[in-house]
Coordinates of C-alpha atoms and ligand atoms in Angstrom, one line a residue:
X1 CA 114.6 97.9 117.8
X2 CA 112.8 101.3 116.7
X3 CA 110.2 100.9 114.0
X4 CA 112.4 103.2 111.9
X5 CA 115.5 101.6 112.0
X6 CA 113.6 98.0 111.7
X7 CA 112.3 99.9 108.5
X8 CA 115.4 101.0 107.5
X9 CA 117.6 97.7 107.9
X10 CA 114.0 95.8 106.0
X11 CA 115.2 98.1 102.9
X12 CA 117.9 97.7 102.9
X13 CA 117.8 94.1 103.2
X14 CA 115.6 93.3 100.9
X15 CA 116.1 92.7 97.2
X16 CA 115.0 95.3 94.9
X17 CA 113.4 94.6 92.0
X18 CA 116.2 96.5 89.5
X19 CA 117.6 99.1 91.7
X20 CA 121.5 99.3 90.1
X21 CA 124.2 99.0 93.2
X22 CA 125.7 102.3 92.6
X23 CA 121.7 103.9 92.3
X24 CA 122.3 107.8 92.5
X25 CA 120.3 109.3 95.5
X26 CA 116.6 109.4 94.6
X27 CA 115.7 112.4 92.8
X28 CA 112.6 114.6 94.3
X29 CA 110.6 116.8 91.9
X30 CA 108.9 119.3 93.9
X31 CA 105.4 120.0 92.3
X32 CA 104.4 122.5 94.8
X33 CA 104.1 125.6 92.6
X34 CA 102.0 123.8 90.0
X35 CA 100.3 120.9 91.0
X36 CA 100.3 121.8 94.3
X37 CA 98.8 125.4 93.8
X38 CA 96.3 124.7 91.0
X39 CA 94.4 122.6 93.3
X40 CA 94.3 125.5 96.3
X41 CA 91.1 127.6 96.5
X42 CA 93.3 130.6 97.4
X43 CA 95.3 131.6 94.6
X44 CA 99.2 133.1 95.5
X45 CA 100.4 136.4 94.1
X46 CA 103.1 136.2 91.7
X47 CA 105.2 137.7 94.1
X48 CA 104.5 135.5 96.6
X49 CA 105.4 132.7 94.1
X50 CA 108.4 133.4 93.3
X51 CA 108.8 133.9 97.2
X52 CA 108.1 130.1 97.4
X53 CA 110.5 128.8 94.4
X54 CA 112.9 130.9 96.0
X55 CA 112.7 129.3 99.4
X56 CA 112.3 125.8 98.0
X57 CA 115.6 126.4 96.2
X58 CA 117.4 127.5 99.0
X59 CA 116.5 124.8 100.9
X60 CA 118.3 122.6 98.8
X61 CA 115.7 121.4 96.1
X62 CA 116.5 121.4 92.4
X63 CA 113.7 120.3 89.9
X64 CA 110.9 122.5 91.0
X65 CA 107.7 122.1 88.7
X66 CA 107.1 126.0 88.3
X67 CA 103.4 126.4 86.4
X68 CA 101.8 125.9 83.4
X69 CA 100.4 127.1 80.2
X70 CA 96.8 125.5 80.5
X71 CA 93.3 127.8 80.1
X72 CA 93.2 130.5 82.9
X73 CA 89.2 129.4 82.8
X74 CA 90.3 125.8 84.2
X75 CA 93.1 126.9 85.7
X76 CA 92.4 130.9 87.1
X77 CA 96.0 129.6 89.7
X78 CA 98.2 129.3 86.7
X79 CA 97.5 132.2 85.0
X80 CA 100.6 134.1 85.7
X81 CA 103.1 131.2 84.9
X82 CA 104.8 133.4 82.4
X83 CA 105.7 136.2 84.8
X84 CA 106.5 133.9 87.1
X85 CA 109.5 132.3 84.8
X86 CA 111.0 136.0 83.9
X87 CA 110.9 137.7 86.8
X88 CA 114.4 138.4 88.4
X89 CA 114.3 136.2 91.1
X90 CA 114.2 133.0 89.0
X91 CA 116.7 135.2 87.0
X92 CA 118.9 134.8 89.5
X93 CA 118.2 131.7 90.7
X94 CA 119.2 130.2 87.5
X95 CA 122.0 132.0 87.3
X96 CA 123.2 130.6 90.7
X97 CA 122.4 126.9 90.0
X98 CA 123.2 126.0 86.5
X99 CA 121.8 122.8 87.1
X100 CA 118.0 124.3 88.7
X101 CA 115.7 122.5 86.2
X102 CA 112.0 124.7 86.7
X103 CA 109.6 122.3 84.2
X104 CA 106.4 123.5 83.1
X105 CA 103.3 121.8 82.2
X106 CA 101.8 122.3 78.7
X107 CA 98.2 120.3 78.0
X108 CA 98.0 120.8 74.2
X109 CA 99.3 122.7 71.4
X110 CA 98.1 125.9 72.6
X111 CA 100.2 125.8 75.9
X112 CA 103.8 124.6 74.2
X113 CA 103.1 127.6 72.0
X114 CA 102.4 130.3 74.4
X115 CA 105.9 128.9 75.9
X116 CA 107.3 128.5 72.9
X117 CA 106.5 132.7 72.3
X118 CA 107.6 133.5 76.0
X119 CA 110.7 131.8 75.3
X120 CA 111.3 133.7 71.8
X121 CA 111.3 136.7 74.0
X122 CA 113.9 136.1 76.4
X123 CA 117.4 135.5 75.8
X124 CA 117.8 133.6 78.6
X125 CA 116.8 129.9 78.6
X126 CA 113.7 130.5 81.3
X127 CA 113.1 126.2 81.2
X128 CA 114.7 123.5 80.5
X129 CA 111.6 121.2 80.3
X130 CA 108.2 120.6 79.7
X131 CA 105.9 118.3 81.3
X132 CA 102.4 116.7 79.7
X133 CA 100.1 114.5 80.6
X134 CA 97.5 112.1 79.9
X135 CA 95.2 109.6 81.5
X136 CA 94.4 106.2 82.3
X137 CA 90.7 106.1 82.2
X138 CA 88.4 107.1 80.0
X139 CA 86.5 109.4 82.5
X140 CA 89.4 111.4 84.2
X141 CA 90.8 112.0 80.7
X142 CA 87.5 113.4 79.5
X143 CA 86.7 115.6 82.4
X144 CA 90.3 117.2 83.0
X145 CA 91.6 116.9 78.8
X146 CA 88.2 116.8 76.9
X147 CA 89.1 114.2 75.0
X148 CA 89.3 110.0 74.9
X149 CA 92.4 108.6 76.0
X150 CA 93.3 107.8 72.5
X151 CA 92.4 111.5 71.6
X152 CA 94.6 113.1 74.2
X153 CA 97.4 110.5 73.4
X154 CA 96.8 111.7 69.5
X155 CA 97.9 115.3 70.5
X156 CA 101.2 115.1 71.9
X157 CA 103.3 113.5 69.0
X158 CA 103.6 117.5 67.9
X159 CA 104.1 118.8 71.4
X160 CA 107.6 116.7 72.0
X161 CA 108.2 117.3 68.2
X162 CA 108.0 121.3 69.3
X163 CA 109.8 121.0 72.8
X164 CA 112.3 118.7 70.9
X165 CA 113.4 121.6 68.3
X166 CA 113.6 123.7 71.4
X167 CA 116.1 121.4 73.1
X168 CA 113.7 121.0 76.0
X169 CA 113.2 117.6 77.7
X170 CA 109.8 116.1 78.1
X171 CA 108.3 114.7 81.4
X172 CA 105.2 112.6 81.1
X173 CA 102.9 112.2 83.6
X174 CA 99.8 109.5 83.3
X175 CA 96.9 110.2 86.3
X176 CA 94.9 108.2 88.1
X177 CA 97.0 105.0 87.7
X178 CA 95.5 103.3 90.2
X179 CA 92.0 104.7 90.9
X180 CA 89.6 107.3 89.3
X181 CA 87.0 109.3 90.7
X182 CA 84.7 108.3 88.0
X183 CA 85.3 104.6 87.2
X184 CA 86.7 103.4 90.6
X185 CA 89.5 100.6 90.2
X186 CA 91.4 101.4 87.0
X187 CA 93.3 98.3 85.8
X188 CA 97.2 98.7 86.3
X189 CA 97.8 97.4 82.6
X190 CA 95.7 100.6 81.0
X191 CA 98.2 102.6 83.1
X192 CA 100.9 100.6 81.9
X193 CA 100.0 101.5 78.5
X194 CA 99.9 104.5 78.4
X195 CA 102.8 104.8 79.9
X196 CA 104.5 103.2 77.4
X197 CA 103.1 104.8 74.4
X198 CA 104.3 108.2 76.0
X199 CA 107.8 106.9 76.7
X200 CA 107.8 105.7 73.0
X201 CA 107.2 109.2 72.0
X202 CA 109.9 110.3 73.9
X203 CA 109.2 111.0 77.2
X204 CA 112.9 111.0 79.3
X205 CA 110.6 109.8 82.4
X206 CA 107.4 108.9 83.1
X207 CA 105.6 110.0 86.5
X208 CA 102.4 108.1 87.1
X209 CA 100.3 109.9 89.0
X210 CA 97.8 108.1 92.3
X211 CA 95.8 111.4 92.0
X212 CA 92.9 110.6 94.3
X213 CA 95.7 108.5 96.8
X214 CA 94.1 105.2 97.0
X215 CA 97.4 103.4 96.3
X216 CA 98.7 100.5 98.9
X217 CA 102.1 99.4 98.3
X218 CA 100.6 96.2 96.7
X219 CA 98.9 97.9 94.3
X220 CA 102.0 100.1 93.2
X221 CA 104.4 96.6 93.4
X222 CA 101.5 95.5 91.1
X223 CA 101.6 98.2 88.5
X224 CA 105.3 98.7 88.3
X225 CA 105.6 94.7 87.3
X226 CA 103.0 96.2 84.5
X227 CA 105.2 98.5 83.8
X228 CA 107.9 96.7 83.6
X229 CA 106.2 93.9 81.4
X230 CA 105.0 96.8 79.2
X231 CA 108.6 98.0 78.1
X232 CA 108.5 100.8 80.9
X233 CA 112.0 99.9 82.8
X234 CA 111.1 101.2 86.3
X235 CA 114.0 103.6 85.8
X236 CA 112.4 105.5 84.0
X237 CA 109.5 105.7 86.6
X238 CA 108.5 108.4 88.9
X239 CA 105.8 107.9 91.9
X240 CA 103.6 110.4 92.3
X241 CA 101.5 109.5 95.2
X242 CA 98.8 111.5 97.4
X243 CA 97.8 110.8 100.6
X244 CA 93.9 110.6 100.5
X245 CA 93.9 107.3 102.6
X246 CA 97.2 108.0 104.8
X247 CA 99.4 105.7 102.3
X248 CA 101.4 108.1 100.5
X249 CA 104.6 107.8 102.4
X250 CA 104.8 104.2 102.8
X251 CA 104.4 103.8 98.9
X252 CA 107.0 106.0 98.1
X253 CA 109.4 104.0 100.6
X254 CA 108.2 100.6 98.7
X255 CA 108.3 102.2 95.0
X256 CA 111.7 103.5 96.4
X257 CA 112.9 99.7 97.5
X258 CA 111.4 98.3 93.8
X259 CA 114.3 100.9 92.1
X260 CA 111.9 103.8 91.7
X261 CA 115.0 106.6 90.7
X262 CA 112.3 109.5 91.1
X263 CA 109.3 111.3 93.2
X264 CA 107.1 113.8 93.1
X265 CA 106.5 115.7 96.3
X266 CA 104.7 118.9 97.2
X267 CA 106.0 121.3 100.5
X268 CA 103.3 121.2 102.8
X269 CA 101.6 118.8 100.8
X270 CA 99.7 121.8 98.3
X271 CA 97.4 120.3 95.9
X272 CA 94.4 118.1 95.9
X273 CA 91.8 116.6 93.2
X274 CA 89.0 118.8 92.2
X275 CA 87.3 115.7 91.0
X276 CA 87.3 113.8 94.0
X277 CA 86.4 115.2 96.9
X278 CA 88.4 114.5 100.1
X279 CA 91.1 114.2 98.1
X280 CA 93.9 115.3 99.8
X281 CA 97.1 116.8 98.3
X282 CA 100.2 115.1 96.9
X283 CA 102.7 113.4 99.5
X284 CA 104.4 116.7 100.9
X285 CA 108.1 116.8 100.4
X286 CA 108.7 117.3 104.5
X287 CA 107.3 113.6 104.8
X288 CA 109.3 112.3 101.8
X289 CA 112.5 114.0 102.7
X290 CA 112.3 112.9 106.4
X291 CA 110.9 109.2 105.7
X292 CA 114.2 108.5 103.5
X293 CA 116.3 110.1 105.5
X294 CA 115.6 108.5 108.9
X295 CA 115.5 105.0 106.5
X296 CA 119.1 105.9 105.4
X297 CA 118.7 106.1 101.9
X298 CA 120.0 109.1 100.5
X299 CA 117.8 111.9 98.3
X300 CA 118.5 114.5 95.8
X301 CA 117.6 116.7 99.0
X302 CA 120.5 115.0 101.4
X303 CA 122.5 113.3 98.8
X304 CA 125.2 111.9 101.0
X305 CA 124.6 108.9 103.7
X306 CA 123.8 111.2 106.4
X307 CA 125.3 110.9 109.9
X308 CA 122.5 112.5 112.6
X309 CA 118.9 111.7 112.6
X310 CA 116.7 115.1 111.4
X311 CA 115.1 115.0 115.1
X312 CA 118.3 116.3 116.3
X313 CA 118.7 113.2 118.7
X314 CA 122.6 114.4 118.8
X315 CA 124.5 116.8 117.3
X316 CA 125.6 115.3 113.8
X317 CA 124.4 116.4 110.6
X318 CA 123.6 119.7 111.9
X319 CA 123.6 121.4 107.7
X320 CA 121.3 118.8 106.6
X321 CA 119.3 119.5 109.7
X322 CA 119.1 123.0 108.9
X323 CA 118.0 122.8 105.7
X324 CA 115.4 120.4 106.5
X325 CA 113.8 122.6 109.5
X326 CA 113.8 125.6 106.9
X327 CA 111.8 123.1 104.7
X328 CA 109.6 122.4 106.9
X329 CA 109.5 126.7 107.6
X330 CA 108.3 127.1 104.0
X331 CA 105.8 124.6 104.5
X332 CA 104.8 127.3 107.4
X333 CA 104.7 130.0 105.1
X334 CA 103.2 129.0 102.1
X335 CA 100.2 126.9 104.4
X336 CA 100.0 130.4 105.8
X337 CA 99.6 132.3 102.7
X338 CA 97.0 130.8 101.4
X339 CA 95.2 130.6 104.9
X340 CA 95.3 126.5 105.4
X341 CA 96.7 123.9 107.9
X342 CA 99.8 122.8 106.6
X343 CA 99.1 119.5 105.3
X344 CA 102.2 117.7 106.3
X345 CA 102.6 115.9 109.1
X346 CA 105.9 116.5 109.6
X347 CA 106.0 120.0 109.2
X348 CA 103.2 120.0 112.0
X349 CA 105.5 117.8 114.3
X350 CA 108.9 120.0 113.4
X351 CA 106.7 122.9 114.5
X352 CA 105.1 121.7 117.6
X353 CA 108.5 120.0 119.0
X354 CA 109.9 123.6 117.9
X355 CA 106.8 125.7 119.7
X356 CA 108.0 122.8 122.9
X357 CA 111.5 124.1 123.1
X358 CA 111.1 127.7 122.6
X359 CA 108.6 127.6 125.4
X360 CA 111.5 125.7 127.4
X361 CA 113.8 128.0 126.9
X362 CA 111.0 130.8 127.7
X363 CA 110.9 129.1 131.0
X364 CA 114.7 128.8 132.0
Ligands
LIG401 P1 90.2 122.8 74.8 O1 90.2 121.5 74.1 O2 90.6 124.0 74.0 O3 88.7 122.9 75.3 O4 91.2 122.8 76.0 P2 88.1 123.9 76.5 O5 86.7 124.0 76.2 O6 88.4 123.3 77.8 O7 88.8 125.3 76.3 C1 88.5 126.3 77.2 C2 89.2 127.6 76.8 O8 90.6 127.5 77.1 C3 89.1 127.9 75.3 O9 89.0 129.3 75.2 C4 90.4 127.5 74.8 O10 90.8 128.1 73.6 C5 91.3 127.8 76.0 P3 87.7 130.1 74.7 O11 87.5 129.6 73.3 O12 86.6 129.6 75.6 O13 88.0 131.5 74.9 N1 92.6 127.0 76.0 C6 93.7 127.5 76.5 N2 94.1 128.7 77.0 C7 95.4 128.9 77.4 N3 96.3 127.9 77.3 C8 96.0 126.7 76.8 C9 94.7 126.5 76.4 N4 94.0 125.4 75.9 C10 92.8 125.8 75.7 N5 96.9 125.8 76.8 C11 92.3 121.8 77.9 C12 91.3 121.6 76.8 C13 92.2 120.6 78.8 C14 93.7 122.0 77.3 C15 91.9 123.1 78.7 O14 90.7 122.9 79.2 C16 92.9 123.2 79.9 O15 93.9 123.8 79.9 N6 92.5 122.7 81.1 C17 93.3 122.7 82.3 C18 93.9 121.3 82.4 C19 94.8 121.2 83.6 O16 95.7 122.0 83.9 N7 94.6 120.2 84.5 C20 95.4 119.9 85.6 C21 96.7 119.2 85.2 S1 96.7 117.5 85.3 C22 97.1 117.2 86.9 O17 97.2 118.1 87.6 C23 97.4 115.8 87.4 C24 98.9 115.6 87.5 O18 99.4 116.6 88.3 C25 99.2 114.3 88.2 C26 98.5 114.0 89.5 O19 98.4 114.9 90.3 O20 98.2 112.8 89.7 C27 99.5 115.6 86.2
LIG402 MG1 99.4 115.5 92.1

């Protein structure tokens, strides 16, 4: 038997830890824009922004983390967040999906108020949702928050107070969960913690962030059961893994099997740690997407049990196909853009099997 469908009959065989029967497809969160861009040397023009949201969202996806409203001294990627969120384009776009949701980080205070006054200004509902964060060791918190855990957990009662008047919904990520550049091994149960305090404040979901990609799937099994212990129901988890150490994709495939309802991906895998060098980006959603596919468990990106395989082995499933190949063609772009390989692996296959047939064809 393939390794894939082995894979795929393993999951679905074996017993997840909570996953409800009727489980909805598994939602991705696309974090390219933000996290994935904030990390990149080369920073992207407004324009050619919004040229990426738009693509993502025609593609198929629909939560799309779209910036953030941190210092433009940290953060020099992120500076145009708010003319990112009114331009016409996302105009548009939310006019044509009701349900798009474009969430935007704020750090402190200071951020949920410059949105708060952007917001003021427009008419139009330009968010739906914010997302925070704070993290599990001391020494990650300091360097990226400037404060103690305790400190940074101390400043976001008034930020869902403010995004809660609003009517906005608040996403809470915790980093490093499972390593840190600074301490090494960070103990699951801090994470857990954490965790819990933010969904106590009234986080909707929590995303715990592997940020340097040192996970295993043991180690994620290991902190959910944390999790779980701690009062965070792994419903109302989110994995957001990177692939420093080549990992990424088969922990999202166990969080998935645990009853993980949520991850975080990045198109062409964007992003990175600036704290930890050879870090590499998040997961990239072409790996995720194509990994849950072939494994037959249905995403927020092919919702329904899909007939054909996305290597085109025969002619069913042609749409989802489609969609998936112009994925992978934003991957293209955007890598381009910014002048770097495309980090996804399976954006560089799509493309060589792709640059294959074309010279086929060439030939006939
Ligand atoms: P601070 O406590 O004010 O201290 O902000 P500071 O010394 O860092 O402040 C520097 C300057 O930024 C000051 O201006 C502040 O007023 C200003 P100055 O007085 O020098 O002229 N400032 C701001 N400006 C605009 N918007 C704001 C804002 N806040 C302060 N919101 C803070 C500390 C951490 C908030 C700030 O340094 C900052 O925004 N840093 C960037 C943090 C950031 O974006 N980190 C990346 C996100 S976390 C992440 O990516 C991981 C995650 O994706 C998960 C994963 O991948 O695993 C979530
Ligand atoms: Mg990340």
């Amino acid at each position: 038997m393939r390794p894939l469908r082995l894979l795929a009959r393993q999951l679905s065989q074996a017993a997840p830890l909570s996953r409800p029967t009727n489980a909805r497809p598994v939602k991705i969160v696309e974090v390219g824009p933000r996290d994935g861009l904030q990390n990149e040397k080369t920073p992207l023009s407004t324009e050619l922004k919004v040229e990426l949201i738009d693509r993502l969202v025609r593609v198929g996806l629909n939560d799309i983390e779209a910036g953030s409203f941190v210092s433009p001294k940290w953060v020099p990627q992120m500076a145009t967040t708010a003319e990112v969120l009114t331009s016409p384009t996302l105009a548009r776009l939310r006019a044509e999906n009701p349900s798009l949701s474009l969430p935007c980080l704020v750090p402190n205070d200071r951020g949920m108020h410059a949105l708060s006054t952007l917001l003021d200004k427009h008419a139009e509902p330009l968010t739906n949702e914010v997302a925070l964060f704070v993290a599990a060791s001391k020494g990650f918190s300091r360097a990226n928050l400037n404060k103690s855990v305790a400190e940074a957990l101390a400043v976001q009662p008034p930020i869902f107070e403010a995004a809660k008047q609003r009517g906005l919904k608040v996403r809470a990520y915790v980093s490093v969960v499972l390593g840190c550049p600074f301490e090494g091994y960070v103990d699951p149960k801090k994470a857990a913690r954490v965790a819990k305090e933010l969904l106590d404040m009234g986080a909707y979901e929590v995303s715990l962030g592997d940020t340097i990609g040192v996970g295993v799937p043991r180690g994620w099994e290991e902190l959910l059961n944390e999790c779980e212990r701690a009062g965070v129901p792994v419903d109302k988890v989110a994995a957001h893994c990177h692939d420093t150490y080549g990992t990424a994709v088969a922990n999202v495939l166990h969080c998935v099997s645990l009853g993980v309802p949520t991850v975080d991906s990045s198109v062409a895998a964007l992003g990175g740690c600036p704290y930890s060098p050879g870090a590499t980006g998040n997961v990239s959603t072409e790996d995720v997407v194509y990994a849950l596919h072939e494994s037959g468990i249905p995403s927020s990106f092919l919702p329904e049990p899909h007939p054909g395989s996305l290597l085109a082995w025969n002619d069913r499933g042609r749409e989802g196909r489609t969609r998936f190949e112009e994925l992978c063609e934003a991957g293209e772009w955007v890598s381009e853009a910014i002048g770097r390989t495309n980090g996804s692996r399976v954006g560089k296959a799509v493309r060589g099997r792709k640059q294959r047939e074309a010279q086929k064809k060439a030939k006939l």
